[in-house]
Coordinates of C-alpha atoms in Angstrom, one line a residue:
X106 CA -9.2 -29.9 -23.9
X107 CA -6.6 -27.4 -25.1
X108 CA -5.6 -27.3 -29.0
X109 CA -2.0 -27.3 -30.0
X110 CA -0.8 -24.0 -29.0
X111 CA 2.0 -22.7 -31.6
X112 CA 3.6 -19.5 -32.2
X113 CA 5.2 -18.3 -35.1
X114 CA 7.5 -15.3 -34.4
X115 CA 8.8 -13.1 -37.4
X116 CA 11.6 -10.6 -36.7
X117 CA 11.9 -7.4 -38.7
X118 CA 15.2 -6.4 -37.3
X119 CA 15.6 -2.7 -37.3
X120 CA 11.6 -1.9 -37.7
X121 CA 9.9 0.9 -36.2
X122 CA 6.6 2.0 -35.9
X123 CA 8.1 5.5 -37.2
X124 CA 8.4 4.3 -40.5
X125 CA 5.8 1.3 -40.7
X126 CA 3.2 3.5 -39.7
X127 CA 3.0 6.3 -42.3
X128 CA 3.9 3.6 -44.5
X129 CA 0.9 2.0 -43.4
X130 CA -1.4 5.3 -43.9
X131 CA -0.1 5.5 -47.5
X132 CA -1.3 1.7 -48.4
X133 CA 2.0 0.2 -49.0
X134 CA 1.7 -2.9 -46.1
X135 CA -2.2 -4.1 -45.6
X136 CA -0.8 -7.4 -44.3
X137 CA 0.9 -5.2 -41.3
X138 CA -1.8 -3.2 -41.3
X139 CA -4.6 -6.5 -40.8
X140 CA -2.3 -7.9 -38.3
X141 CA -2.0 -4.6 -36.0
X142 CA -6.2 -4.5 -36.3
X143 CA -6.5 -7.4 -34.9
X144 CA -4.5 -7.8 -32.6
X145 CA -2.3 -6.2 -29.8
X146 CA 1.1 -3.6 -30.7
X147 CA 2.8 -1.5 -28.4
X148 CA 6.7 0.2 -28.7
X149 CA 9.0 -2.6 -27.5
X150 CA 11.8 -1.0 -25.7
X151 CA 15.6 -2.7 -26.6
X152 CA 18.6 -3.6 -24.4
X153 CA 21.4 -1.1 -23.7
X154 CA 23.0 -0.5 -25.9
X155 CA 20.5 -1.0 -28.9
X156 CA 22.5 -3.5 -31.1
X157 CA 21.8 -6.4 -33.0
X158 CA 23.8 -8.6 -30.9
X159 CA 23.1 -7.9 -27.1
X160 CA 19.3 -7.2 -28.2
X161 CA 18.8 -10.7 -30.3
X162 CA 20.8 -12.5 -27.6
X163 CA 18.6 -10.9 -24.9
X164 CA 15.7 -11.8 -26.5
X165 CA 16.5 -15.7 -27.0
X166 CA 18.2 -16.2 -22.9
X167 CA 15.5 -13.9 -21.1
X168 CA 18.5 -11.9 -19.4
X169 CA 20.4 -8.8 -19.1
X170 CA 24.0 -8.8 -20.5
X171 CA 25.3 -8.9 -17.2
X172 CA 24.1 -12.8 -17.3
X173 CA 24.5 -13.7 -20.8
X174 CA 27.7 -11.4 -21.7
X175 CA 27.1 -9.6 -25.1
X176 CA 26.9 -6.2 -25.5
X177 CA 28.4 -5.5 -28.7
X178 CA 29.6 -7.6 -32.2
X179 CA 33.2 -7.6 -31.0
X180 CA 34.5 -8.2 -27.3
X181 CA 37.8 -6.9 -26.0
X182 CA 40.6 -9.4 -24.9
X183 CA 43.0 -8.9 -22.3
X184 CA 45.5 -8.0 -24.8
X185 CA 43.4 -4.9 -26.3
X186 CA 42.3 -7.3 -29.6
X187 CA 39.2 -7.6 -30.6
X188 CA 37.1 -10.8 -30.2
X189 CA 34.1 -11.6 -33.3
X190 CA 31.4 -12.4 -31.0
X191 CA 29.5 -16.4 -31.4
X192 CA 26.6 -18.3 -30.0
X193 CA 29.5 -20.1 -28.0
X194 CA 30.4 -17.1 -26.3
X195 CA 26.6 -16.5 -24.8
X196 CA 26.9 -17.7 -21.1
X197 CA 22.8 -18.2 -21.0
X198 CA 20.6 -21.3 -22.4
X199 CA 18.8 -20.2 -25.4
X200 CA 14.9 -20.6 -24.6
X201 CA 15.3 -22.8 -28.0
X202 CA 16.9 -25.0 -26.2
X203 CA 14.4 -24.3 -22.6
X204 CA 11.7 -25.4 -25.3
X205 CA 13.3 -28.1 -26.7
X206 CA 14.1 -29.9 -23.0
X207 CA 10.8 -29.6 -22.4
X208 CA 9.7 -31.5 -25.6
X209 CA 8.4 -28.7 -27.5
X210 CA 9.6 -28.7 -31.4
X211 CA 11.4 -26.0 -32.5
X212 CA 12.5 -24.2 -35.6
X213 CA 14.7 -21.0 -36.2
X214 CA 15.6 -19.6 -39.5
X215 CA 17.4 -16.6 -39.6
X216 CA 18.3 -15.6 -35.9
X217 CA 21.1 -13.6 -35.4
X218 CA 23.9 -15.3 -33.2
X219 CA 23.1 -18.9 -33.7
X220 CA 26.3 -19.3 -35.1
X221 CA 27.6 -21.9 -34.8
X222 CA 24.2 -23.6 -34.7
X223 CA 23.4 -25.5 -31.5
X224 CA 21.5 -28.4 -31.8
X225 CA 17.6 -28.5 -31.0
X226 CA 14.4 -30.5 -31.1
X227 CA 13.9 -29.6 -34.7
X228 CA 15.8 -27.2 -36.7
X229 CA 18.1 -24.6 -36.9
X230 CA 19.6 -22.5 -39.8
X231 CA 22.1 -19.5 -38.6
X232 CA 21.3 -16.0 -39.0
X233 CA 23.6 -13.1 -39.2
X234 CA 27.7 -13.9 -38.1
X235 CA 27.3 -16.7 -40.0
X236 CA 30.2 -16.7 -42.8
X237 CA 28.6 -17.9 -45.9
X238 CA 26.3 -21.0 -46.8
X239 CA 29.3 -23.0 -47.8
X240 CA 30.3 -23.8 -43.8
X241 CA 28.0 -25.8 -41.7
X242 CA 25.5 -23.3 -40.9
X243 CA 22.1 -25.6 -39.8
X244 CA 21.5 -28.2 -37.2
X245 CA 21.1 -30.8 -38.5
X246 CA 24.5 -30.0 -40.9
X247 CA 22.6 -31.7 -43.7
X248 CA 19.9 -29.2 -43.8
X249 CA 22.1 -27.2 -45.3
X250 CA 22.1 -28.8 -48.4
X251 CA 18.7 -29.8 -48.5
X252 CA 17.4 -26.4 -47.7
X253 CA 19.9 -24.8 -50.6
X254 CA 18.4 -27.2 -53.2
X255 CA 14.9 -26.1 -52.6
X256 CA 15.9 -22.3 -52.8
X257 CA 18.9 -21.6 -54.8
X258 CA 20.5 -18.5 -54.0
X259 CA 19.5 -18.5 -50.6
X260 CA 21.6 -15.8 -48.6
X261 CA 22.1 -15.6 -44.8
X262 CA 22.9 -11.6 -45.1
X263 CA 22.8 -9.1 -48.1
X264 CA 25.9 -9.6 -49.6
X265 CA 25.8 -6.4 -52.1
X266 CA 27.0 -2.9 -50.9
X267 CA 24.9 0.5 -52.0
X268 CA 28.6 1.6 -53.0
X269 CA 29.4 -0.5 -55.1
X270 CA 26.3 -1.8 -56.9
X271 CA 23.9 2.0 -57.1
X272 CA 20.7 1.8 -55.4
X273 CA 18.3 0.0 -57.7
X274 CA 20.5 -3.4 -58.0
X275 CA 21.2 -2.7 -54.0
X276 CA 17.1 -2.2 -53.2
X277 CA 16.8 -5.4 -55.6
X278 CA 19.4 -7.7 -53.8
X279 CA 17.1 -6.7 -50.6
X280 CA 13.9 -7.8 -52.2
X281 CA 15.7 -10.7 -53.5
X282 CA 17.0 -12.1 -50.4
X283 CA 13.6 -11.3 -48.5
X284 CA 11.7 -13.4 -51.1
X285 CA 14.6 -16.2 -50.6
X286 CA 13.7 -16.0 -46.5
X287 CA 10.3 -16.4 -46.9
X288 CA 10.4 -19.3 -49.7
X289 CA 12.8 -21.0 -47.0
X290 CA 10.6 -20.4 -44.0
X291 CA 7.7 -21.9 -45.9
X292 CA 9.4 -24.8 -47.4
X293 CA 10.3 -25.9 -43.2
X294 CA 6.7 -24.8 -42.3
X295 CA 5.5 -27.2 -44.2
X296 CA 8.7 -29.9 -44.0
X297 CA 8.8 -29.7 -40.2
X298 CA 6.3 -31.0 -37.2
X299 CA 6.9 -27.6 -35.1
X300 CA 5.5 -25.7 -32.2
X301 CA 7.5 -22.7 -32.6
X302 CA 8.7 -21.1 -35.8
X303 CA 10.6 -17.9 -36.3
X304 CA 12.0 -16.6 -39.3
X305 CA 13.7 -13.0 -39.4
X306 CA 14.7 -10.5 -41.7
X307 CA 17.7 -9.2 -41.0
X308 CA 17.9 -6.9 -44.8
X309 CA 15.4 -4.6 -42.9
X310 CA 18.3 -3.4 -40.9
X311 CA 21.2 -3.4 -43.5
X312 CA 19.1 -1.3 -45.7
X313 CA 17.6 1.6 -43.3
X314 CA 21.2 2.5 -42.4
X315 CA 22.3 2.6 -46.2
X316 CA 18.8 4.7 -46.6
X317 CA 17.4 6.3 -44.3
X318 CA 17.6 9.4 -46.3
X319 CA 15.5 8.1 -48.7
X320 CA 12.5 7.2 -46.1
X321 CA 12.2 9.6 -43.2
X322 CA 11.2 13.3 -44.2
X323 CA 13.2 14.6 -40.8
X324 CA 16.6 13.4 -42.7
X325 CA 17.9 16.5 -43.8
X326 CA 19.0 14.8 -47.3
X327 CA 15.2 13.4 -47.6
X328 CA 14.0 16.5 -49.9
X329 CA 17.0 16.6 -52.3
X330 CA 16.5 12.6 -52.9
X331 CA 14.5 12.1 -56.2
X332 CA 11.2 10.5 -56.0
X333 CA 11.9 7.8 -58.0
X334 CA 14.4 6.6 -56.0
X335 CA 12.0 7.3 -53.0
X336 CA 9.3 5.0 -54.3
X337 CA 12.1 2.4 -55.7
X338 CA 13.0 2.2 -51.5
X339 CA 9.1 1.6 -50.5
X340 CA 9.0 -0.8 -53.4
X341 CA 11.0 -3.2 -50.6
X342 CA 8.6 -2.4 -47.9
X343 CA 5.8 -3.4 -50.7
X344 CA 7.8 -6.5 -51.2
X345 CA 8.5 -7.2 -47.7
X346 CA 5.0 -7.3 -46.7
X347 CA 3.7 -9.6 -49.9
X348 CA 6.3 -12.1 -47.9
X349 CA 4.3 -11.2 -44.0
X350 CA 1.2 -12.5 -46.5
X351 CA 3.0 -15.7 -48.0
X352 CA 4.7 -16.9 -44.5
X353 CA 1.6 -15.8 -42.2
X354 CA -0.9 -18.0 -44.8
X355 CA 1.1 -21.1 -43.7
X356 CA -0.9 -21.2 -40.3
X357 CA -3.8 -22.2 -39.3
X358 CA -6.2 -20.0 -37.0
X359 CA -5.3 -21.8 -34.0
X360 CA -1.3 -20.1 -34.1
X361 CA -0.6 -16.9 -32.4
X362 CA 1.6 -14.7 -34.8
X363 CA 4.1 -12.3 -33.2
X364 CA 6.2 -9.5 -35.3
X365 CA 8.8 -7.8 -33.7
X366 CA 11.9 -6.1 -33.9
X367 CA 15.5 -5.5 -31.7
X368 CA 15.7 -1.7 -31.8
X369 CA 14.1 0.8 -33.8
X370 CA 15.8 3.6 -36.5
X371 CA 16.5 7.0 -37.1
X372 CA 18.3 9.3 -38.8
X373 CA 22.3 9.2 -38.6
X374 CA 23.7 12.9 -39.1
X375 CA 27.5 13.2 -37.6
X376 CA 30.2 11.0 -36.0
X377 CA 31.7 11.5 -32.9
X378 CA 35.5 10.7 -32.0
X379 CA 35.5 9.2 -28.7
X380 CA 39.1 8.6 -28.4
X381 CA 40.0 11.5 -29.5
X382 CA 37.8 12.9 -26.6
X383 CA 39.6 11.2 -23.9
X384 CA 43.3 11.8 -25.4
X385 CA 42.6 15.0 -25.9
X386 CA 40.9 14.9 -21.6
X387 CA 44.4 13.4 -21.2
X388 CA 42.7 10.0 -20.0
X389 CA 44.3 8.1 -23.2
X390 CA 48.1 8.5 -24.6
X391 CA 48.8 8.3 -27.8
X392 CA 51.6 7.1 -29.6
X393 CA 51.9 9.7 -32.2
X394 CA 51.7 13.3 -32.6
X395 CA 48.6 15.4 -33.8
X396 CA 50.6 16.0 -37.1
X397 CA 50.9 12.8 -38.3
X398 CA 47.1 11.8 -37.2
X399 CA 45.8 15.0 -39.4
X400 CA 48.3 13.7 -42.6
X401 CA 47.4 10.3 -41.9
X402 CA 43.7 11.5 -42.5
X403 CA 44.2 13.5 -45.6
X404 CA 45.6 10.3 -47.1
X405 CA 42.4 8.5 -46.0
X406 CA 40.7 10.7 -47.7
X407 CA 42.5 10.2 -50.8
X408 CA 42.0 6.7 -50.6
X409 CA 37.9 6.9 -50.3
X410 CA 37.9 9.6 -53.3
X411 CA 38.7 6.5 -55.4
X412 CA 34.7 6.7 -55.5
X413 CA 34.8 10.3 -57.6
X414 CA 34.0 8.5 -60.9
X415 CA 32.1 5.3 -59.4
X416 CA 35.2 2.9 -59.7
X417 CA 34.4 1.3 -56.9
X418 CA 31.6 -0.6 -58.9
X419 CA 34.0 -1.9 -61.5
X420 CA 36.9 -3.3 -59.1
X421 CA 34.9 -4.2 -56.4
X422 CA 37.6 -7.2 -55.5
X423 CA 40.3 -5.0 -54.9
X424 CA 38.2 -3.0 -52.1
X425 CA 38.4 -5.4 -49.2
X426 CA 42.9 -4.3 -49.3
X427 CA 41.4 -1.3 -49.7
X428 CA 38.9 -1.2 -46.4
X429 CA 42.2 -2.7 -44.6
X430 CA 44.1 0.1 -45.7
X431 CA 42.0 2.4 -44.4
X432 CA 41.7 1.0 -40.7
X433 CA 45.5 0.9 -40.9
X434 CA 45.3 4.6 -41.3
X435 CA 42.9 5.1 -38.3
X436 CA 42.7 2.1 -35.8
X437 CA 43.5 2.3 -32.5
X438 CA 47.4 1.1 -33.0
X439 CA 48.1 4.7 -32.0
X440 CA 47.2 4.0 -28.4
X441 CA 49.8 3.6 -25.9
X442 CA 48.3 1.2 -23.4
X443 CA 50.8 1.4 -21.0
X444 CA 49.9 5.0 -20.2
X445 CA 46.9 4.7 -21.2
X446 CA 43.6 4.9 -18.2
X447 CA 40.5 5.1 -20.2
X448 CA 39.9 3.9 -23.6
X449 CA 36.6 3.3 -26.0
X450 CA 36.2 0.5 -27.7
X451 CA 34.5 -1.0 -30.4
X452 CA 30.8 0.5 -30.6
X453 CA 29.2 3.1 -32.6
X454 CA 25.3 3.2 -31.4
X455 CA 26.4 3.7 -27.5
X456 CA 30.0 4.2 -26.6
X457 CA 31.5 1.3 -24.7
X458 CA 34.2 2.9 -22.5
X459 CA 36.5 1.0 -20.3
X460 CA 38.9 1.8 -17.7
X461 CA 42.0 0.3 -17.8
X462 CA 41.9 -2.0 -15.1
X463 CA 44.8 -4.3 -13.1
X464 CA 44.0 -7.7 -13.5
X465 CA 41.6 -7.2 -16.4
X466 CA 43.8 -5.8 -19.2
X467 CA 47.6 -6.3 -20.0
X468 CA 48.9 -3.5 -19.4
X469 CA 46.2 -1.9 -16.7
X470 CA 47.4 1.1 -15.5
X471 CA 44.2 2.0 -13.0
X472 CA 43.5 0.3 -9.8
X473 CA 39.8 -1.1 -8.2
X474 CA 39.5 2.0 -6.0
X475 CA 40.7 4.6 -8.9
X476 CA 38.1 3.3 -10.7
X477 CA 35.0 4.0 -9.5
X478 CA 36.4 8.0 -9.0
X479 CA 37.6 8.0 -12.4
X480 CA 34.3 6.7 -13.6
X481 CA 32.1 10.0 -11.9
X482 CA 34.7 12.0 -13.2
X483 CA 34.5 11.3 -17.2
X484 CA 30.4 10.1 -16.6
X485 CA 30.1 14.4 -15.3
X486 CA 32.7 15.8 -18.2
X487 CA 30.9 14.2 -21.1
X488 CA 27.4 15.3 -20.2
X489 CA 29.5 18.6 -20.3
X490 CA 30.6 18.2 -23.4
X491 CA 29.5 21.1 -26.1
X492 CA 29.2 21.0 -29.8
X493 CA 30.8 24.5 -30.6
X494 CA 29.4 24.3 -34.0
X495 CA 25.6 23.8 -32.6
X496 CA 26.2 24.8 -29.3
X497 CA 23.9 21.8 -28.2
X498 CA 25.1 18.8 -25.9
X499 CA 27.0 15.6 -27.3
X500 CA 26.1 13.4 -24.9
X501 CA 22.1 12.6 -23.7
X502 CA 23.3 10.1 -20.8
X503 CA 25.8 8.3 -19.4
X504 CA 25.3 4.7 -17.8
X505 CA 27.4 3.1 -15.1
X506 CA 27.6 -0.3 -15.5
X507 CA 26.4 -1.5 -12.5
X508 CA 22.8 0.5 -13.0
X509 CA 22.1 -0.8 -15.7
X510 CA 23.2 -4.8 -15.8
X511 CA 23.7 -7.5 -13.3
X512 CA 25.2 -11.0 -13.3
X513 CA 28.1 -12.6 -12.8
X514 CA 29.6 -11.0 -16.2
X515 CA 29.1 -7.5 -15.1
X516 CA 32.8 -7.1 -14.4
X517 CA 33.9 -7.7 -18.3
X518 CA 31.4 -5.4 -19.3
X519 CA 32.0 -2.2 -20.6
X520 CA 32.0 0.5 -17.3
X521 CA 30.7 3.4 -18.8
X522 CA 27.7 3.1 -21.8
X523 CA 27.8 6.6 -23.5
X524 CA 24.8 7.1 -24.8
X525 CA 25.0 10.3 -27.9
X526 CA 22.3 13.2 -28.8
X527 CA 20.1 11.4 -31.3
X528 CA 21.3 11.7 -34.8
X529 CA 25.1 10.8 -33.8
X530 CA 27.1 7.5 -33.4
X531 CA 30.3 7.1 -31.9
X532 CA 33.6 6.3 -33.3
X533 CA 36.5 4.7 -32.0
X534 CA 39.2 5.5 -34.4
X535 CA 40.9 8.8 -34.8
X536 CA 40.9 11.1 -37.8
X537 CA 42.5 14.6 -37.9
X538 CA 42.0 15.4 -34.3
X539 CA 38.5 15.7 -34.8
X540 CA 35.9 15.6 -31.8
X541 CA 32.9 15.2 -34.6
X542 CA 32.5 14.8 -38.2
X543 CA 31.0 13.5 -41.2
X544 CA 29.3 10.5 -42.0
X545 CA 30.0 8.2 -45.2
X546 CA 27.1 8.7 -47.9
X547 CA 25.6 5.4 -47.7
X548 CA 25.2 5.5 -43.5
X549 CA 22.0 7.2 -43.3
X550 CA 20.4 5.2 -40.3
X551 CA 21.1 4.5 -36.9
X552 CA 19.3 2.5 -34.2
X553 CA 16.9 3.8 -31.4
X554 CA 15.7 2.5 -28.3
X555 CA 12.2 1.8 -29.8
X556 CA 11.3 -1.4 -32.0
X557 CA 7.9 -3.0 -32.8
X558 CA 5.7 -5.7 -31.0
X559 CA 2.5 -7.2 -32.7
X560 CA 0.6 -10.4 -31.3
X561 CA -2.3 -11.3 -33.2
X562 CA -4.2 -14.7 -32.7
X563 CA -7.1 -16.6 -30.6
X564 CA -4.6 -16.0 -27.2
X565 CA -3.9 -11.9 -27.5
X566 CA -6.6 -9.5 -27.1
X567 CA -7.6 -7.4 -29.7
X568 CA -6.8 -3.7 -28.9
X569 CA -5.7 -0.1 -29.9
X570 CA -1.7 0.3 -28.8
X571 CA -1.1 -0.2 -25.4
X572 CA 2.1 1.2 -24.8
X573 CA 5.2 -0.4 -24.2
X574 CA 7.2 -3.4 -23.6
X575 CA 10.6 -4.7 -23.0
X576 CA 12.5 -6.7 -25.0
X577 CA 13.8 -8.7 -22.4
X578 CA 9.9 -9.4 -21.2
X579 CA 9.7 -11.2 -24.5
X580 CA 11.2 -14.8 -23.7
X581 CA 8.6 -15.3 -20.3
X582 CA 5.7 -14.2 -22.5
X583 CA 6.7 -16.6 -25.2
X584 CA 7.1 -19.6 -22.9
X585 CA 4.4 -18.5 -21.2
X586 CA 2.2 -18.8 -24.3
X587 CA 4.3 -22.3 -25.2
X588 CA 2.9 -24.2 -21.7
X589 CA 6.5 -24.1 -20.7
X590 CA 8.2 -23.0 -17.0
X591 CA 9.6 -19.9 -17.2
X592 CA 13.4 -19.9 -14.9
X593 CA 13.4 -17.7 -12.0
X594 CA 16.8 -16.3 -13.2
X595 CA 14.7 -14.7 -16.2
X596 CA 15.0 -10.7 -15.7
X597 CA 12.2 -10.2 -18.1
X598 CA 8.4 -10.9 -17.0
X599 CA 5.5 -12.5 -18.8
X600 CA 3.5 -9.3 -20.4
X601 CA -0.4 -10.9 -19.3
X602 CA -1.8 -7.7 -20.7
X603 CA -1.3 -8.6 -24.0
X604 CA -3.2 -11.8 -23.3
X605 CA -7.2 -12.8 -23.1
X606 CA -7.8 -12.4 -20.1
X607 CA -9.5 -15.2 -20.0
X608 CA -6.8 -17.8 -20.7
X609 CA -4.5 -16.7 -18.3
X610 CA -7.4 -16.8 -15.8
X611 CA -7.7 -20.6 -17.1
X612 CA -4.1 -20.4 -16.9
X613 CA -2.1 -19.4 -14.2
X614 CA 2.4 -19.1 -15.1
X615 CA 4.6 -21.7 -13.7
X616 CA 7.4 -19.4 -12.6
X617 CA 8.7 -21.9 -10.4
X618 CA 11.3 -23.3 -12.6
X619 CA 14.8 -23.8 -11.3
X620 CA 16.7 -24.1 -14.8
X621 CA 20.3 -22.5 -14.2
X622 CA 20.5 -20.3 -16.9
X623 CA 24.1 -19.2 -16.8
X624 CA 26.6 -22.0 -18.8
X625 CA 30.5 -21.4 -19.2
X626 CA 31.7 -19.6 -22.2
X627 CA 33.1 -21.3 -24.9
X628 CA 36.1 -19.2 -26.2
X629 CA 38.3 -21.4 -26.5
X630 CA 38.7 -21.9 -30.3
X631 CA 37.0 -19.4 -33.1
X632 CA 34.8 -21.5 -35.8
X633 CA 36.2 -18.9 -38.2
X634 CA 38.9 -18.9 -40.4
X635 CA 40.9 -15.6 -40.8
X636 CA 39.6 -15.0 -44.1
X637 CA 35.7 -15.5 -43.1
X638 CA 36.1 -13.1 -40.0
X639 CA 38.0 -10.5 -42.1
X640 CA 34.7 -11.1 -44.2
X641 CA 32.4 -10.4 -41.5
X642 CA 34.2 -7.4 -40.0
X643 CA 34.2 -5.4 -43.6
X644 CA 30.5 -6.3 -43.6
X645 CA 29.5 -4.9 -40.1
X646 CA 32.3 -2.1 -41.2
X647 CA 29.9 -1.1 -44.2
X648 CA 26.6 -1.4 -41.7
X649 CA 28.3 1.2 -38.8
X650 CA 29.5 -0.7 -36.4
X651 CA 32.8 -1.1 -36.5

C-alpha cells in the first residue's frame, strides 16, 4: 500500500539557473546545491510573455492565456482604461481548487494572483496584488489574524524602494520579509493537515530588477559597483537559502520537494518607445505636437532630479503625487483614439500591441479584414527596425496571436506580442520623441524566457540536468504526482521523465478527466479601493512594468 504522497512546492519568482549556479560554485547556497544533487533540474521554459502574472496564472489552471485570459498586470477596457488584473478575472479553475474537489488538502502562502483569495480545502493566504495585510487577504478571513499574531511584521510584498531607503536597508527589508515567509510557511506546516504546500518568494524578483548590476558580471555597470555592496547583495541569496533549509526540514522523507520559478533574469540596458514607433509609422495619432512632447520631457526630467541630493529618502510621503505627476507628463492621454489604428499598451517585458478593432474598442477605427493585413504589415516593419546608434536589430520576434495562444479568450488578447533584443524592455509612454533610451538607476533586471525546476524526493529520479520543461507542463505533473485526474482541456502534459520510472510503470495517468476548465470572468466589481490600486500600480511602476 501507497504512503501519503505530498508535495511541497517553493517558488523563487524570478530565479535562474544563471545566477543560482555560480552562486552555487562560490558556496553561498548548499541547501540548493543538496537539492539539485539529488534530485532532477532542467531550464523551465515560461509563458509568452514572461510576466509574473500570465506565468503564475499559467502555472496554477494548466492552460495557455487564450483559456485563462491574463497576459499582463493590467487589461485594456473597451474605453482604452486600464484594468488591475485579479484572481476573479482568471477564466480557468485553479488546480487548488481541482485538488481540493478531489479531497486533497491544500495550502498556498504567497502565490501571486490569489487575490481575492478563493476558498479551498485548507488554506490560503494571497500573494502579490494583494493591497496590504489590513484587507481580507486569507481564506479562511480569520487566518489573517491568526497568522499576523504568530509572525509580526509579516509582508505580502517588499514594501521599501532602493530609492528611497539606499541599498543596505533595501537588501535588509528583502531578507527581512524572506525570514517572515518562511516563519509563516512553517508555522501552517505544522498548523495544517496538508497534502500540498507551496510557499513563494516573490522579493527574489523585486530585488534582481533593482540589482542586477550588482550580480551578473555581463551588466555593464557590474565592475564599477563596489564589492561590498556586491557581497551585501549575495548576503540575501545566503539568507534566502538558510530559509530553503528551515522550510524544507518541515518534511518528512516521504514528500517530494519541487523549486521553481515563472521566468528567469537578465540584464536591463535601454528602453524602447513603442508608441512613439507607431506614431511616428503613422499607425497612431497624437494629440499633440513633437514640441510640446520634448518640453513636457525636460520637465520630467526636472521632476526626477529631485533625487540629486537623496531627498527622496527624507520626504518619501510626498513621492506617490510625485509618481502621478510624472505619468501625467507622459501617459498615453496624448493619443487620439479616434484616428488612431494601432496602439501598445501596458507591457514592458514583450510589447502587447493591439489594433484598434470595431466592436472591440470605443472608438475602433480598423475593421476584421484590415486587420489581419495591418498585422503582417507592422509584424515585417519592426523586425526591420534598426538601432542607428548600434546598428543592431530592436526587435528579436514578433508573435501573432493566434500562433501562439488558443481558447475562447484569444480575441481580447493582445494581436501582436513584440518580443525586444535582449537587454531592452518596452515602453508605452512617450518621452521627447524618443525611439530608445535610458533606463532609471534602480531597473537593472529584466525577465527571460528561462526559470528553474528542481524535484527532489522518493518519486523523481536522481539525475544530472535534463533539459527543459514548460511551465505550463507543470500543473499535469503536479496532479499527476497528487493521485488526481488531470482535465483534457490542460495544454500542458505530465513531464514522466522526471519521475522513477518505476512508479509511473506502477502507475499509469488518469487523463481522462472531463472537468471544464474555463468559468466566466468576474469583472464586475474591483475588490480595491482607489487608494489601494493607486498603491499597487506605483509599486509595479517601481518593479518595470508599468
Amino acid at each position: 500500500m501507497d504512503k501519503k504522497r505530498r508535495v511541497l512546492i517553493i517558488g523563487l519568482d524570478g530565479a535562474t539557473f544563471d545566477l543560482l549556479l555560480p552562486l552555487i560554485e562560490q558556496g553561498h547556497m548548499p541547501v540548493l546545491k543538496s537539492l539539485i544533487a539529488r534530485g532532477v533540474s532542467a531550464r523551465l521554459t515560461s509563458t509568452i510573455p514572461p510576466v509574473t502574472a500570465p506565468a503564475w496564472v499559467t502555472f496554477q489552471t494548466g492552460v495557455n492565456p487564450g483559456k485563462h485570459g491574463m497576459v499582463e498586470f493590467m487589461q485594456p477596457a473597451a474605453d482604452y482604461s486600464a484594468q488591475l488584473a485579479t484572481a476573479t478575472n482568471v477564466s480557468a479553475k485553479s488546480i487548488w481548487t481541482l485538488l481540493s474537489e478531489a479531497g486533497k488538502k491544500v495550502v498556498t502562502v504567497n502565490v501571486p494572483l490569489t487575490y481575492p483569495p478563493h476558498p479551498v480545502n485548507g488554506y490560503v493566504v494571497s500573494g502579490m496584488l494583494a493591497p496590504n495585510t489590513e484587507v481580507e487577504f486569507t481564506a479562511p478571513p480569520e487566518l489573517g489574524q491568526e497568522l499576523l499574531q504568530h509572525v509580526p511584521g509579516y509582508q505580502i510584498m517588499p514594501l521599501q524602494n532602493l530609492a528611497y531607503v539606499g541599498l543596505e536597508k533595501f537588501v535588509a527589508n528583502m531578507c527581512d520579509v524572506i525570514d517572515k515567509r518562511a516563519q509563516a510557511a512553517l508555522y501552517l506546516m505544522r498548523r495544517a493537515e496538508w497534502d500540498v504546500f507551496m510557499v513563494h518568494f516573490q522579493a527574489i524578483d523585486v530585488l534582481q530588477h533593482a540589482l542586477w548590476s550588482h550580480l551578473d558580471p555581463r551588466h555593464p555597470d557590474y565592475a564599477r559597483t563596489p564589492e561590498a555592496e556586491r557581497d551585501r547583495v549575495r548576503q540575501f541569496y545566503r539568507r534566502l537559502d538558510e530559509n530553503l533549509a528551515k522550510v524544507s526540514a518541515g518534511v518528512d522523507d516521504q514528500t517530494d520537494i519541487v523549486v521553481m520559478s515563472d521566468h528567469g533574469f537578465g540584464s536591463a540596458l535601454k528602453r524602447i518607445y513603442i508608441n512613439q514607433w507607431l506614431a511616428n509609422e503613422k499607425y497612431l495619432t497624437l494629440t499633440t505636437s513633437p514640441a510640446l512632447l520634448k518640453t513636457l520631457g525636460v520637465l520630467e526630467d526636472v521632476v526626477r532630479r529631485v533625487d540629486v541630493f537623496k531627498l527622496r529618502r527624507r520626504i518619501k510621503p510626498a513621492f506617490g503625487q510625485r509618481d502621478q505627476m510624472l505619468r501625467g507628463l507622459t501617459q498615453d492621454h496624448f493619443i487620439d483614439w479616434t484616428q488612431s489604428r494601432v496602439f501598445g499598451f501596458s507591457g514592458t517585458h514583450f510589447a502587447n500591441v493591439y489594433v484598434n478593432r470595431r466592436g472591440r474598442f470605443a472608438h475602433g477605427t480598423v475593421s476584421a479584414e484590415e486587420a489581419d493585413r495591418l498585422c503582417a504589415e507592422i509584424a515585417t516593419k519592426l523586425l526591420q527596425w534598426i538601432e542607428p546608434a548600434t546598428g543592431q536589430r530592436l526587435i528579436e520576434q514578433v508573435y501573432r496571436r493566434e500562433e501562439v495562444y488558443r481558447g475562447p479568450q484569444v480575441e481580447w488578447l493582445p494581436d501582436l506580442m513584440v518580443r525586444p533584443r535582449a537587454g531592452y524592455i518596452f515602453e508605452t509612454r512617450f518621452k521627447r520623441g524618443w525611439l530608445t533610451g535610458p533606463l532609471p538607476a534602480d531597473l537593472t533586471g529584466v525577465h527571460r524566457m528561462d526559470g528553474i525546476f528542481i524535484g527532489a524526493g522518493p518519486r523523481f529520479r536522481a539525475a544530472e540536468p535534463i533539459g527543459a520543461a514548460l511551465l505550463i507542463d507543470m500543473p499535469p505533473t503536479l496532479l499527476y504526482l497528487l493521485d488526481t485526474p488531470v482535465p483534457r482541456e490542460m495544454d500542458g502534459r505530465i513531464l514522466t521523465e522526471f519521475i522513477q520510472p518505476e512508479y509511473v510503470a506502477q502507475h499509469p495517468a488518469d487523463t481522462s478527466a472531463a472537468t471544464v476548465v474555463t468559468l466566466p470572468v468576474d469583472t464586475d466589481e474591483s475588490p480595491y479601493t482607489p487608494e489601494e490600486q493607486q498603491t499597487i500600480l506605483e509599486h509595479l511602476g517601481r518593479l518595470g512594468y508599468l
